[in-house]
Coordinates of C-alpha atoms in Angstrom, one line a residue:
M1 CA 6.6 -125.2 3.6
F2 CA 8.6 -127.2 6.1
N3 CA 7.4 -126.4 9.6
I4 CA 9.1 -128.2 12.5
H5 CA 6.4 -127.0 14.9
K6 CA 3.6 -128.9 13.0
M7 CA 5.6 -132.1 12.3
D8 CA 5.0 -134.8 14.9
S9 CA 7.9 -136.6 16.5
D10 CA 7.2 -139.9 14.7
R11 CA 7.8 -138.3 11.4
L12 CA 10.9 -136.5 12.6
M13 CA 12.4 -139.5 14.5
P14 CA 14.2 -141.3 11.6
Y15 CA 15.9 -138.1 10.4
I16 CA 16.9 -137.0 13.9
V17 CA 18.1 -140.4 15.1
S18 CA 20.1 -141.1 11.9
T19 CA 21.7 -137.7 11.9
G20 CA 22.5 -137.9 15.6
L21 CA 24.0 -141.3 15.3
I22 CA 26.1 -140.3 12.3
L23 CA 27.4 -137.3 14.2
L24 CA 28.2 -139.3 17.3
V25 CA 30.1 -142.0 15.4
S26 CA 31.9 -139.7 13.0
S27 CA 33.0 -137.3 15.9
I28 CA 35.8 -139.8 16.5
F29 CA 37.5 -139.6 13.1
I30 CA 36.0 -136.7 11.1
P31 CA 37.5 -133.8 13.1
F32 CA 41.1 -134.5 12.0
P33 CA 40.5 -134.3 8.2
A34 CA 37.8 -131.7 8.5
V35 CA 39.9 -129.3 10.6
M36 CA 43.0 -129.8 8.4
F37 CA 41.0 -129.3 5.2
I38 CA 39.1 -126.2 6.3
Q39 CA 42.1 -124.5 7.9
D40 CA 44.2 -125.2 4.9
M41 CA 41.5 -123.9 2.6
L42 CA 41.1 -120.7 4.7
F43 CA 44.6 -120.0 6.0
F44 CA 47.2 -121.8 3.9
S45 CA 50.0 -119.6 2.6
Y46 CA 53.4 -120.4 1.1
D47 CA 54.7 -117.7 3.4
H48 CA 54.1 -119.9 6.5
L49 CA 57.3 -121.4 7.9
S50 CA 55.3 -123.3 10.4
F51 CA 51.6 -123.9 11.1
V52 CA 50.6 -125.4 14.4
R53 CA 47.4 -127.2 15.1
L54 CA 46.8 -128.3 18.7
T55 CA 45.1 -131.5 19.8
S56 CA 42.5 -129.4 21.6
T57 CA 41.4 -128.0 18.2
Y58 CA 40.4 -131.4 16.9
F59 CA 38.9 -132.3 20.3
S60 CA 36.7 -129.2 20.4
F61 CA 35.5 -129.8 16.9
G62 CA 34.5 -133.3 17.9
V63 CA 32.8 -131.9 21.0
G64 CA 30.7 -129.7 18.8
M65 CA 29.6 -132.7 16.8
V66 CA 28.6 -134.6 19.9
W67 CA 26.9 -131.6 21.3
I68 CA 24.7 -131.2 18.2
A69 CA 23.8 -134.9 18.3
L70 CA 22.7 -134.6 22.0
V71 CA 20.7 -131.5 21.3
L72 CA 18.9 -133.3 18.4
F73 CA 18.1 -136.3 20.7
S74 CA 16.9 -133.9 23.5
F75 CA 14.7 -132.1 21.0
L76 CA 13.1 -135.4 19.9
L77 CA 12.5 -136.7 23.4
T78 CA 11.1 -133.5 24.8
K79 CA 8.8 -133.1 21.7
R80 CA 7.5 -136.6 22.0
H81 CA 6.9 -136.1 25.7
A82 CA 4.9 -132.9 25.0
E83 CA 2.9 -134.7 22.4
K84 CA 2.0 -137.5 24.7
K85 CA 0.9 -135.0 27.3
G86 CA -1.2 -133.2 24.7
K87 CA 0.7 -130.0 25.3
K88 CA 2.0 -127.4 22.9
Y89 CA 5.7 -127.7 22.4
K90 CA 7.6 -124.6 23.5
L91 CA 11.2 -125.6 23.5
T92 CA 12.1 -125.2 19.8
A93 CA 13.8 -121.9 20.3
L94 CA 15.9 -123.2 23.2
H95 CA 17.1 -126.2 21.2
F96 CA 17.9 -123.9 18.3
A97 CA 20.0 -121.8 20.6
F98 CA 21.8 -124.9 21.8
L99 CA 22.4 -126.0 18.2
L100 CA 24.0 -122.6 17.5
F101 CA 26.5 -123.3 20.4
G102 CA 27.5 -126.5 18.6
F103 CA 28.2 -124.5 15.4
L104 CA 30.1 -121.9 17.4
M105 CA 32.4 -124.7 18.6
F106 CA 33.1 -125.5 15.0
V107 CA 34.0 -121.9 14.2
L108 CA 36.2 -121.5 17.3
S109 CA 38.0 -124.7 16.5
I110 CA 38.7 -123.7 12.9
Y111 CA 40.0 -120.3 14.0
H112 CA 42.3 -121.8 16.7
Y113 CA 45.9 -122.0 15.3
Y114 CA 49.4 -120.6 15.5
Y115 CA 51.9 -119.9 12.8
L116 CA 55.3 -118.5 12.1
D117 CA 56.5 -116.7 9.0
E118 CA 59.3 -114.4 7.9
N119 CA 57.6 -111.4 9.5
G120 CA 56.9 -112.8 13.0
A121 CA 54.8 -115.0 15.2
H122 CA 51.0 -115.2 15.0
S123 CA 48.4 -116.8 17.2
N124 CA 44.7 -117.1 17.4
S125 CA 43.5 -118.3 20.8
F126 CA 40.4 -120.5 21.1
W127 CA 37.9 -117.9 22.2
T128 CA 38.6 -115.3 19.5
V129 CA 38.5 -115.2 15.7
S130 CA 41.1 -112.5 15.3
E131 CA 44.9 -112.9 15.2
T132 CA 47.5 -111.6 17.6
S133 CA 50.8 -110.9 15.8
I134 CA 54.2 -109.7 16.8
A135 CA 56.9 -108.9 14.2
W136 CA 60.4 -110.3 14.8
T137 CA 61.8 -106.8 14.8
E138 CA 59.4 -105.8 17.6
V139 CA 60.4 -108.7 19.9
E140 CA 62.2 -107.5 23.1
E141 CA 62.1 -110.6 25.2
V142 CA 61.9 -114.3 24.5
S143 CA 61.0 -116.9 27.1
R144 CA 60.1 -120.6 27.1
V145 CA 58.2 -122.9 29.4
V146 CA 60.2 -125.9 30.4
K147 CA 59.0 -129.0 32.2
E148 CA 61.0 -129.6 35.4
D149 CA 61.3 -133.4 35.3
D150 CA 62.5 -134.0 31.8
Y151 CA 63.5 -130.4 30.6
R152 CA 61.0 -130.7 27.7
V153 CA 60.1 -127.3 26.2
L154 CA 56.4 -126.7 26.0
S155 CA 56.1 -123.3 24.5
Y156 CA 58.0 -120.1 23.4
T157 CA 56.8 -116.6 24.1
F158 CA 57.8 -113.6 22.1
K159 CA 56.9 -110.3 23.7
N160 CA 57.5 -106.6 24.1
D161 CA 55.9 -104.0 26.4
E162 CA 52.6 -104.0 24.4
K163 CA 51.9 -107.6 23.4
S164 CA 53.1 -111.1 23.5
V165 CA 52.5 -114.3 21.4
T166 CA 53.0 -117.8 22.8
I167 CA 53.7 -120.6 20.3
P168 CA 53.2 -124.2 21.5
Y169 CA 56.3 -126.2 21.0
K170 CA 57.1 -129.9 20.3
T171 CA 60.4 -131.2 19.2
E172 CA 58.5 -133.6 16.8
D173 CA 57.2 -130.5 15.0
T174 CA 60.4 -130.0 13.0
D175 CA 59.2 -126.9 11.1
T176 CA 58.4 -125.0 14.3
A177 CA 61.6 -126.2 16.0
Y178 CA 63.8 -125.2 13.1
T179 CA 62.1 -121.8 12.6
I180 CA 62.3 -120.8 16.3
K181 CA 65.9 -121.9 16.5
S182 CA 66.8 -119.9 13.4
V183 CA 65.1 -116.7 14.4
V184 CA 66.6 -116.9 18.0
E185 CA 70.1 -117.3 16.5
N186 CA 69.5 -114.7 13.8
Y187 CA 68.4 -112.0 16.3
G188 CA 70.7 -113.0 19.1
W189 CA 68.0 -113.2 21.7
E190 CA 68.7 -114.6 25.2
V191 CA 66.0 -117.1 26.0
E192 CA 64.7 -117.1 29.6
D193 CA 63.6 -120.5 30.9
N194 CA 60.5 -120.7 33.1
F195 CA 60.2 -124.1 34.7
T196 CA 56.9 -125.8 35.4
A197 CA 55.9 -129.0 37.2
E198 CA 53.0 -129.6 34.9

């Protein structure tokens, strides 16, 4: 049976180095198709009027890939060092825990999204895997964040006394722009502008 404790670093080196290098190089371009494919596979619905993926989602997925590569290299180097000193290697569990953090980044990235449908607005912030939703019929206030210098809208927030959902906004995202404009007009909400210098 495969036992990483008993395998010396020379036998592990080609596997770890090649895996680490592949992860580092592919972290530049793999996150985009990987995130889109996995999110579509898990969350796609014809009921969605708009589905928003942020740049930070792809970035954090890539960070997870780089993190795993660095953990693998760290494992290899520290194991080789211990072998040269003739000491028993004791850091396997620590490196395994670090690897789990990399996979956690993958999961959090995949579960980070926003969407609008006929029922309401829905969001899943980065550090959770559960949705926050507010029905259009429950919305009592609508506000948006506007950049001071160019009056560019950055986000819309739909809220009531109990909860709120903030949807990132870009005019290039025509599905989101059209959907928000339609529901605001349909429900006759007055939109409050909150200006920001950022």
